[in-house]
Structures are given as C-alpha cells and as structure tokens.
Amino acid sequence: MKMTIKLLAGTAICLMASVPAFAAEYRIAVGDGAGGTQEALGKAFVEALEKESGGEMTGKLFVNGQLGDEQDTVTAAATGTLDFSILAINNITPFSPSVGTLTLPYVILSQDDAEKVTQGEVGQQMVEQTIEDAGVRIIGWGYSGFRVLTNSKKPVSTVADLQGLVVRVPKNEIMIETYKSWGINPTPMAWGETFAALQQKVVDGQDNPYMTVNAMKFYEVQKYITDLRYIFSIEPLIVSEALFESLSEDEQQHVLAAGEAATQASAAFLREQESRIRDELVSRGMEITKPADDEKEFIELATTNVWPKFYDQIGGVEVLNGVLASLGRDPVQ
Ligand code: MLT
C-alpha cells in the first residue's frame, strides 16, 4: 500500500547499489547546474536521508532544470507529480507571497541574517504559510550568497551606469520593481532560458550569486560583475505536501531531520567556498566592480520605492517588521 501511494506521488522505486533493494527513491529537481549550492544542499540531504532511514529512503538529483523550470517545479510538487525541488526563494514567491519578505531588497544583509531568519520563528511561519498557499513544504534552507549583477557590456558602479542595459530578472514582481526603482525596465524570463538569452545577447545581463554564476558557467558569456548586495539568495528544499502527508510518522521524521542536516551543510558550504569561487571567476576573466558610495544610491531608491508597494502582498508591514525585529533592526512606520 505504501509503495502504491509513493508511486502515485511520482516516485520511482529502484534498486540502488548503496541502499537496500526496497529503498524508496525520490526525484529531486535542482534548478542550477552541478557544482553550486543547490547541488551541495541536495547531496547533503540525500546522504542524511539514507542515514536517518537506515537506507530505506534515498533520492536522485536531476540538476540543470531537467525536471522543469524552477517555477514549474512548484506546481509539479503541489500536484504530486514531483517529489522534491531545490530552487531560489524568488521562484516560490509567485505562489506564496509572504515569502516575498525575504526577496525585498536590502532586508537580509548577511549570511548570519539569512540563517537567523530562516531557522527561527519567522522561517517556521513561512513554512506553514507555504504549505497553505502553495501545497509544498519547505524542509531545508540553502544559502547561496548575495545576488551580484553581471553583464557583457561595461563595468557598472552607479545607478547611472545601469541605464541602457537590458537585464534579465526572474518572473518576480519585487525584483522587477527593484530594477524599475533604479530607472530601467528589466526583462522577466524563466531561469532555464537565461543562459541562451545571455549567449545570444537577447539580454545584456542578469543577477545571481557568485556560486550560481559559476555553476551556470555564465563566465562564458558575461564579463563584468557588480558586487551588489540587494538580495541574499535563499534556496529552499521543498517537498510535495501530498507526498509528505502520505509518509508514515517515522518517514516524515527522517525527511525533516535530513532537511535540517542539509541546511547546516549548506551554510558551511557557502562559508567555505564563496571566496574561492569569486577568485575563480576572476581567474576566468571576469572583472568585479564595487558599487560607488557603499551602494547608498541603490539602497535608498530600492527601499523607499519598493518596500511600501509590497506590504499588502507580504501580509502587511507588520510581517516585514517581524523580520526586521528578529534581526535587531528598527521597524518601518
Ligand atoms: C533565478 O534567477 O531564477 C534563480 O535565482 C535561479 C537559481 O535558482 O539559481
């Protein structure tokens, strides 16, 4: 009976060399290419899941969007045709607006902030909200670092430098409005189409963390990096709520414990790898520019113009104030 339910939830049961023949193997979609934080989170999850379940549960990673574009994997998991997915939080926001609080520009200002918010009470509220809104459960948090701007045309250090560039953004209203606050109209585009669009010069640039720029080999088609810190990219591991509910209590505990272990592994991975990856991008010919005046102009334009536009969507200004309070920062009025 249990197997039938799992099969209905889109799960392949197969024989693995390292786990018993009866192990349930779950399909895990990974939006990015191999070698990035998403894959590291996924590998840590699979390893912990096998350990927690005594080899009865395992998972197989499908990197590079093989199981669908990031936003499409949310729908697939919600309808039970996909088991797990690892994706950027900005690609969950369209299905569960309250997690948009973590995509508002300049709210998360460090890796410590990201860990504190996601692993504390605010993170738990977002887990519950996402189950209700989107039919998926966040069981682990990946950390990829700040989204830096890359482009193929010129060094950018001021808002004025940005004018005239065609920048791809995810289909995410907050990110679209952020670029508008900086004076340009960005091009919303699915993640899976981004490399080709950069290569064919349909767009000049995009933003994503150093780790992602490297995993996606964007250094082949982009030259300039601006060290923006407007969004710290949080990359949740989600499970289909339909699948989760079909598991026994013990199996649910294995999934949750493995998600927790993967979260800790992801935080350590970013701390250990980010500066090495940044240096690697430079050695591959990319040029890094610091925003002028400590990014002040970018910060002021984005926070004053974008935040108020999204208070209703995220569930009220008090939701943002809850996040700011948990980080020891002053509330907005
Ligand atoms: C996006 O830009 O759509 C995402 O941040 C991609 C990712 O998950 O790395």
CSV table of C-alpha atoms and ligand atoms in Angstrom, one decimal:
chain,number,residue,atom,x,y,z
A,1,MET,CA,0.0,0.0,0.0
A,2,LYS,CA,2.7,2.4,1.0
A,3,MET,CA,4.5,1.8,-2.3
A,4,THR,CA,1.4,2.4,-4.3
A,5,ILE,CA,0.9,5.8,-2.6
A,6,LYS,CA,4.6,6.7,-3.3
A,7,LEU,CA,4.3,5.7,-6.9
A,8,LEU,CA,1.2,7.8,-7.2
A,9,ALA,CA,3.2,10.7,-5.8
A,10,GLY,CA,5.6,10.4,-8.7
A,11,THR,CA,8.2,8.3,-7.0
A,12,ALA,CA,10.3,5.7,-8.8
A,13,ILE,CA,11.2,2.6,-6.8
A,14,CYS,CA,14.5,1.3,-7.9
A,15,LEU,CA,17.4,-0.9,-7.0
A,16,MET,CA,20.5,1.0,-5.7
A,17,ALA,CA,23.9,-0.4,-5.0
A,18,SER,CA,24.4,1.6,-1.8
A,19,VAL,CA,20.9,1.2,-0.3
A,20,PRO,CA,18.6,-1.8,0.2
A,21,ALA,CA,16.6,-3.1,-2.8
A,22,PHE,CA,13.4,-2.0,-1.2
A,23,ALA,CA,14.5,1.6,-0.8
A,24,ALA,CA,12.1,4.3,-2.0
A,25,GLU,CA,14.0,6.6,-4.4
A,26,TYR,CA,12.6,10.2,-4.6
A,27,ARG,CA,13.1,12.5,-7.6
A,28,ILE,CA,14.7,15.8,-6.6
A,29,ALA,CA,14.6,18.7,-9.1
A,30,VAL,CA,17.6,21.1,-9.0
A,31,GLY,CA,17.3,24.3,-10.9
A,32,ASP,CA,21.1,25.1,-11.2
A,33,GLY,CA,23.9,23.2,-12.8
A,34,ALA,CA,26.3,20.9,-10.9
A,35,GLY,CA,28.8,22.3,-8.5
A,36,GLY,CA,26.7,25.1,-6.9
A,37,THR,CA,25.0,25.5,-3.6
A,38,GLN,CA,21.8,23.8,-4.8
A,39,GLU,CA,23.5,20.6,-5.6
A,40,ALA,CA,25.5,20.7,-2.4
A,41,LEU,CA,22.3,21.0,-0.4
A,42,GLY,CA,20.7,18.2,-2.4
A,43,LYS,CA,23.7,15.8,-1.9
A,44,ALA,CA,23.8,16.6,1.8
A,45,PHE,CA,20.0,15.9,2.0
A,46,VAL,CA,20.3,12.5,0.2
A,47,GLU,CA,23.2,11.4,2.4
A,48,ALA,CA,21.3,12.3,5.6
A,49,LEU,CA,18.1,10.8,4.4
A,50,GLU,CA,19.8,7.4,3.7
A,51,LYS,CA,21.4,7.6,7.2
A,52,GLU,CA,18.3,8.6,9.1
A,53,SER,CA,16.2,5.9,7.4
A,54,GLY,CA,18.7,3.2,7.6
A,55,GLY,CA,18.9,3.1,3.8
A,56,GLU,CA,15.1,2.8,3.3
A,57,MET,CA,14.8,6.2,1.7
A,58,THR,CA,17.0,7.9,-0.8
A,59,GLY,CA,16.9,10.5,-3.6
A,60,LYS,CA,18.2,11.2,-7.0
A,61,LEU,CA,19.2,14.7,-8.1
A,62,PHE,CA,18.3,16.0,-11.5
A,63,VAL,CA,20.4,19.1,-12.0
A,64,ASN,CA,20.1,21.9,-14.5
A,65,GLY,CA,16.4,22.1,-14.6
A,66,GLN,CA,16.0,18.6,-16.2
A,67,LEU,CA,12.7,18.2,-14.3
A,68,GLY,CA,11.3,21.6,-15.4
A,69,ASP,CA,11.9,25.3,-14.8
A,70,GLU,CA,12.1,26.3,-11.1
A,71,GLN,CA,8.7,27.9,-11.0
A,72,ASP,CA,7.1,24.9,-12.8
A,73,THR,CA,8.6,22.5,-10.2
A,74,VAL,CA,6.5,24.2,-7.5
A,75,THR,CA,3.3,23.4,-9.4
A,76,ALA,CA,4.5,19.9,-10.2
A,77,ALA,CA,5.3,19.2,-6.5
A,78,ALA,CA,1.9,20.7,-5.4
A,79,THR,CA,0.1,18.4,-7.7
A,80,GLY,CA,2.1,15.4,-6.6
A,81,THR,CA,3.9,14.7,-10.0
A,82,LEU,CA,7.3,15.7,-8.5
A,83,ASP,CA,8.7,14.7,-5.1
A,84,PHE,CA,11.2,17.4,-4.1
A,85,SER,CA,12.7,20.5,-5.6
A,86,ILE,CA,15.6,22.9,-4.8
A,87,LEU,CA,15.1,26.4,-6.1
A,88,ALA,CA,15.6,30.1,-5.4
A,89,ILE,CA,13.1,31.5,-3.0
A,90,ASN,CA,12.2,34.2,-5.5
A,91,ASN,CA,10.7,31.5,-7.6
A,92,ILE,CA,8.4,30.4,-4.8
A,93,THR,CA,7.1,33.9,-4.1
A,94,PRO,CA,4.6,34.0,-7.0
A,95,PHE,CA,2.8,31.0,-5.3
A,96,SER,CA,3.2,32.2,-1.7
A,97,PRO,CA,3.6,35.9,-1.5
A,98,SER,CA,4.6,36.1,2.2
A,99,VAL,CA,8.0,34.5,1.5
A,100,GLY,CA,8.5,37.7,-0.7
A,101,THR,CA,9.6,39.4,2.5
A,102,LEU,CA,12.9,37.6,2.1
A,103,THR,CA,13.1,38.9,-1.5
A,104,LEU,CA,12.6,42.5,-0.6
A,105,PRO,CA,15.8,44.4,-1.4
A,106,TYR,CA,18.2,45.0,1.5
A,107,VAL,CA,16.3,43.2,4.2
A,108,ILE,CA,18.8,40.3,4.6
A,109,LEU,CA,22.2,41.9,5.0
A,110,SER,CA,24.4,39.0,5.7
A,111,GLN,CA,24.6,35.2,5.8
A,112,ASP,CA,24.0,35.4,9.6
A,113,ASP,CA,20.8,37.3,8.9
A,114,ALA,CA,19.7,34.7,6.4
A,115,GLU,CA,20.4,31.8,8.8
A,116,LYS,CA,18.7,33.6,11.8
A,117,VAL,CA,15.5,34.4,9.9
A,118,THR,CA,15.1,31.1,8.1
A,119,GLN,CA,15.9,28.9,11.1
A,120,GLY,CA,13.9,30.9,13.6
A,121,GLU,CA,10.3,31.6,14.3
A,122,VAL,CA,9.8,33.7,11.1
A,123,GLY,CA,11.1,30.8,9.0
A,124,GLN,CA,8.7,28.4,10.7
A,125,GLN,CA,5.8,30.8,9.9
A,126,MET,CA,6.9,30.8,6.3
A,127,VAL,CA,7.0,27.0,6.2
A,128,GLU,CA,3.3,26.9,7.4
A,129,GLN,CA,2.2,29.7,5.0
A,130,THR,CA,3.8,28.0,2.0
A,131,ILE,CA,2.0,24.7,2.8
A,132,GLU,CA,-1.3,26.6,2.9
A,133,ASP,CA,-0.7,28.8,-0.2
A,134,ALA,CA,1.3,26.5,-2.5
A,135,GLY,CA,0.9,22.9,-1.4
A,136,VAL,CA,4.6,22.5,-0.8
A,137,ARG,CA,6.6,22.2,2.5
A,138,ILE,CA,10.0,23.8,3.0
A,139,ILE,CA,12.1,21.2,4.8
A,140,GLY,CA,15.5,22.7,4.3
A,141,TRP,CA,17.2,26.0,3.6
A,142,GLY,CA,20.1,26.5,1.2
A,143,TYR,CA,22.2,29.7,1.2
A,144,SER,CA,23.8,30.9,-2.0
A,145,GLY,CA,25.1,34.4,-1.1
A,146,PHE,CA,24.2,37.9,-2.4
A,147,ARG,CA,22.9,38.2,-6.0
A,148,VAL,CA,25.6,40.1,-7.9
A,149,LEU,CA,24.8,41.8,-11.2
A,150,THR,CA,26.7,40.5,-14.3
A,151,ASN,CA,26.7,41.9,-17.8
A,152,SER,CA,28.5,41.6,-21.0
A,153,LYS,CA,28.8,45.4,-21.9
A,154,LYS,CA,30.5,47.5,-19.3
A,155,PRO,CA,31.6,48.0,-15.6
A,156,VAL,CA,28.6,49.3,-13.5
A,157,SER,CA,29.2,51.0,-10.3
A,158,THR,CA,26.4,53.6,-10.1
A,159,VAL,CA,22.7,53.7,-11.0
A,160,ALA,CA,23.6,56.0,-13.9
A,161,ASP,CA,25.9,53.2,-15.3
A,162,LEU,CA,23.0,50.8,-15.3
A,163,GLN,CA,20.9,52.9,-17.7
A,164,GLY,CA,20.6,51.3,-21.2
A,165,LEU,CA,21.4,47.8,-20.0
A,166,VAL,CA,18.9,45.0,-20.8
A,167,VAL,CA,18.8,42.9,-17.6
A,168,ARG,CA,17.0,39.6,-17.2
A,169,VAL,CA,15.2,39.0,-13.9
A,170,PRO,CA,13.1,36.1,-12.7
A,171,LYS,CA,9.3,36.4,-13.1
A,172,ASN,CA,9.1,38.1,-9.7
A,173,GLU,CA,7.3,41.4,-9.2
A,174,ILE,CA,9.6,42.5,-6.4
A,175,MET,CA,12.7,42.1,-8.5
A,176,ILE,CA,11.1,43.8,-11.5
A,177,GLU,CA,10.1,46.8,-9.3
A,178,THR,CA,13.5,47.0,-7.8
A,179,TYR,CA,15.1,47.5,-11.2
A,180,LYS,CA,12.4,49.9,-12.1
A,181,SER,CA,13.3,51.9,-9.0
A,182,TRP,CA,16.9,52.1,-10.4
A,183,GLY,CA,15.5,53.5,-13.7
A,184,ILE,CA,15.4,50.5,-16.0
A,185,ASN,CA,12.7,48.2,-17.3
A,186,PRO,CA,14.1,44.6,-16.7
A,187,THR,CA,13.2,41.6,-18.8
A,188,PRO,CA,11.3,38.9,-16.8
A,189,MET,CA,12.4,35.5,-18.1
A,190,ALA,CA,12.4,31.9,-16.9
A,191,TRP,CA,15.6,30.6,-15.4
A,192,GLY,CA,16.0,27.8,-17.9
A,193,GLU,CA,16.1,30.3,-20.8
A,194,THR,CA,18.7,32.7,-19.2
A,195,PHE,CA,22.0,31.2,-20.4
A,196,ALA,CA,20.8,31.1,-24.1
A,197,ALA,CA,19.5,34.7,-23.8
A,198,LEU,CA,22.8,35.9,-22.5
A,199,GLN,CA,24.7,34.0,-25.1
A,200,GLN,CA,22.6,35.3,-28.0
A,201,LYS,CA,22.7,38.8,-26.5
A,202,VAL,CA,18.9,39.0,-26.2
A,203,VAL,CA,19.7,40.4,-22.8
A,204,ASP,CA,23.0,42.0,-21.6
A,205,GLY,CA,22.9,40.9,-18.0
A,206,GLN,CA,21.3,39.2,-15.1
A,207,ASP,CA,21.8,38.8,-11.3
A,208,ASN,CA,22.6,35.7,-9.3
A,209,PRO,CA,25.1,34.8,-6.6
A,210,TYR,CA,28.8,34.1,-7.3
A,211,MET,CA,28.1,30.4,-6.7
A,212,THR,CA,25.3,30.3,-9.3
A,213,VAL,CA,27.2,32.4,-11.8
A,214,ASN,CA,29.9,29.7,-11.6
A,215,ALA,CA,27.7,26.7,-11.6
A,216,MET,CA,25.8,28.0,-14.7
A,217,LYS,CA,29.1,28.8,-16.5
A,218,PHE,CA,27.9,32.4,-17.0
A,219,TYR,CA,31.6,33.4,-17.2
A,220,GLU,CA,31.5,32.1,-20.8
A,221,VAL,CA,29.0,34.8,-21.8
A,222,GLN,CA,29.4,37.6,-19.2
A,223,LYS,CA,32.4,39.8,-18.4
A,224,TYR,CA,31.5,42.4,-15.7
A,225,ILE,CA,30.3,41.8,-12.2
A,226,THR,CA,28.9,44.4,-9.9
A,227,ASP,CA,29.2,43.4,-6.2
A,228,LEU,CA,25.6,44.3,-5.4
A,229,ARG,CA,24.1,43.1,-2.1
A,230,TYR,CA,20.4,43.8,-2.7
A,231,ILE,CA,19.1,40.2,-2.2
A,232,PHE,CA,20.7,37.4,-0.3
A,233,SER,CA,19.7,34.3,-2.2
A,234,ILE,CA,18.0,31.7,-0.1
A,235,GLU,CA,17.3,28.4,-1.9
A,236,PRO,CA,14.8,26.2,-0.1
A,237,LEU,CA,14.4,22.5,-0.4
A,238,ILE,CA,10.7,21.8,-0.8
A,239,VAL,CA,8.7,18.5,-0.7
A,240,SER,CA,5.3,17.9,-2.2
A,241,GLU,CA,2.9,18.2,0.7
A,242,ALA,CA,0.8,15.4,-0.8
A,243,LEU,CA,3.9,13.1,-0.7
A,244,PHE,CA,4.8,14.3,2.8
A,245,GLU,CA,1.3,13.5,4.1
A,246,SER,CA,1.4,10.0,2.6
A,247,LEU,CA,4.6,9.1,4.6
A,248,SER,CA,4.5,7.3,7.9
A,249,GLU,CA,5.3,9.4,11.0
A,250,ASP,CA,8.8,7.8,11.1
A,251,GLU,CA,9.4,8.6,7.5
A,252,GLN,CA,8.3,12.2,8.0
A,253,GLN,CA,10.8,12.5,10.8
A,254,HIS,CA,13.6,11.1,8.6
A,255,VAL,CA,12.7,13.7,5.9
A,256,LEU,CA,12.7,16.6,8.4
A,257,ALA,CA,15.9,15.5,10.1
A,258,ALA,CA,17.6,15.2,6.8
A,259,GLY,CA,16.4,18.6,5.8
A,260,GLU,CA,17.8,20.1,9.0
A,261,ALA,CA,21.2,18.4,8.4
A,262,ALA,CA,21.2,19.7,4.8
A,263,THR,CA,20.5,23.2,6.0
A,264,GLN,CA,23.6,23.2,8.3
A,265,ALA,CA,25.7,21.6,5.5
A,266,SER,CA,24.6,24.4,3.1
A,267,ALA,CA,25.6,27.2,5.5
A,268,ALA,CA,29.0,25.6,5.9
A,269,PHE,CA,29.4,25.1,2.2
A,270,LEU,CA,28.8,28.7,1.4
A,271,ARG,CA,31.2,29.9,4.1
A,272,GLU,CA,33.9,27.6,2.9
A,273,GLN,CA,33.5,28.1,-0.9
A,274,GLU,CA,32.3,31.5,-1.8
A,275,SER,CA,35.6,33.5,-1.8
A,276,ARG,CA,37.3,30.7,-3.7
A,277,ILE,CA,34.6,30.7,-6.3
A,278,ARG,CA,34.8,34.5,-6.6
A,279,ASP,CA,38.5,34.3,-7.2
A,280,GLU,CA,37.9,31.5,-9.8
A,281,LEU,CA,35.5,33.8,-11.7
A,282,VAL,CA,38.2,36.5,-11.8
A,283,SER,CA,40.8,34.0,-13.0
A,284,ARG,CA,38.4,33.1,-15.8
A,285,GLY,CA,38.4,36.7,-16.9
A,286,MET,CA,35.5,38.3,-15.1
A,287,GLU,CA,36.0,41.8,-13.7
A,288,ILE,CA,34.5,42.8,-10.3
A,289,THR,CA,33.4,46.4,-9.6
A,290,LYS,CA,32.2,47.7,-6.2
A,291,PRO,CA,29.1,49.9,-6.2
A,292,ALA,CA,30.0,53.5,-5.6
A,293,ASP,CA,29.5,55.1,-2.2
A,294,ASP,CA,28.8,51.8,-0.5
A,295,GLU,CA,25.8,51.2,-2.6
A,296,LYS,CA,23.9,54.1,-0.9
A,297,GLU,CA,22.0,55.2,-4.0
A,298,PHE,CA,20.9,51.7,-4.9
A,299,ILE,CA,19.8,51.1,-1.3
A,300,GLU,CA,17.9,54.3,-0.9
A,301,LEU,CA,16.0,54.0,-4.2
A,302,ALA,CA,15.0,50.4,-3.7
A,303,THR,CA,14.0,50.6,0.0
A,304,THR,CA,11.9,53.8,-0.3
A,305,ASN,CA,10.2,52.9,-3.6
A,306,VAL,CA,9.9,49.1,-3.5
A,307,TRP,CA,9.1,48.1,0.1
A,308,PRO,CA,5.8,50.0,0.5
A,309,LYS,CA,4.5,48.6,-2.8
A,310,PHE,CA,4.6,45.1,-1.3
A,311,TYR,CA,3.3,45.5,2.2
A,312,ASP,CA,-0.2,44.2,1.2
A,313,GLN,CA,1.2,41.2,-0.7
A,314,ILE,CA,3.5,40.0,2.0
A,315,GLY,CA,0.7,40.2,4.6
A,316,GLY,CA,1.1,43.7,5.9
A,317,VAL,CA,4.0,45.9,7.0
A,318,GLU,CA,4.0,44.0,10.4
A,319,VAL,CA,5.4,40.9,8.6
A,320,LEU,CA,8.4,42.9,7.4
A,321,ASN,CA,8.7,44.5,10.9
A,322,GLY,CA,8.7,41.0,12.4
A,323,VAL,CA,11.6,40.0,10.2
A,324,LEU,CA,13.5,43.3,11.0
A,325,ALA,CA,12.8,42.9,14.7
A,326,SER,CA,14.2,39.3,14.6
A,327,LEU,CA,17.4,40.8,13.1
A,328,GLY,CA,17.6,43.6,15.8
A,329,ARG,CA,16.7,46.3,13.3
A,330,ASP,CA,14.3,49.2,13.6
A,331,PRO,CA,10.7,48.8,12.3
A,332,VAL,CA,9.4,50.8,9.4
A,333,GLN,CA,6.4,53.0,10.1
B,1,MLT,C1,16.6,32.8,-10.9
B,1,MLT,O1,17.4,33.7,-11.2
B,1,MLT,O2,15.6,32.5,-11.5
B,1,MLT,C2,17.1,31.9,-9.8
B,1,MLT,O3,17.8,32.7,-8.8
B,1,MLT,C3,18.0,30.9,-10.3
B,1,MLT,C4,18.5,30.0,-9.2
B,1,MLT,O4,17.8,29.3,-8.6
B,1,MLT,O5,19.7,29.9,-9.0
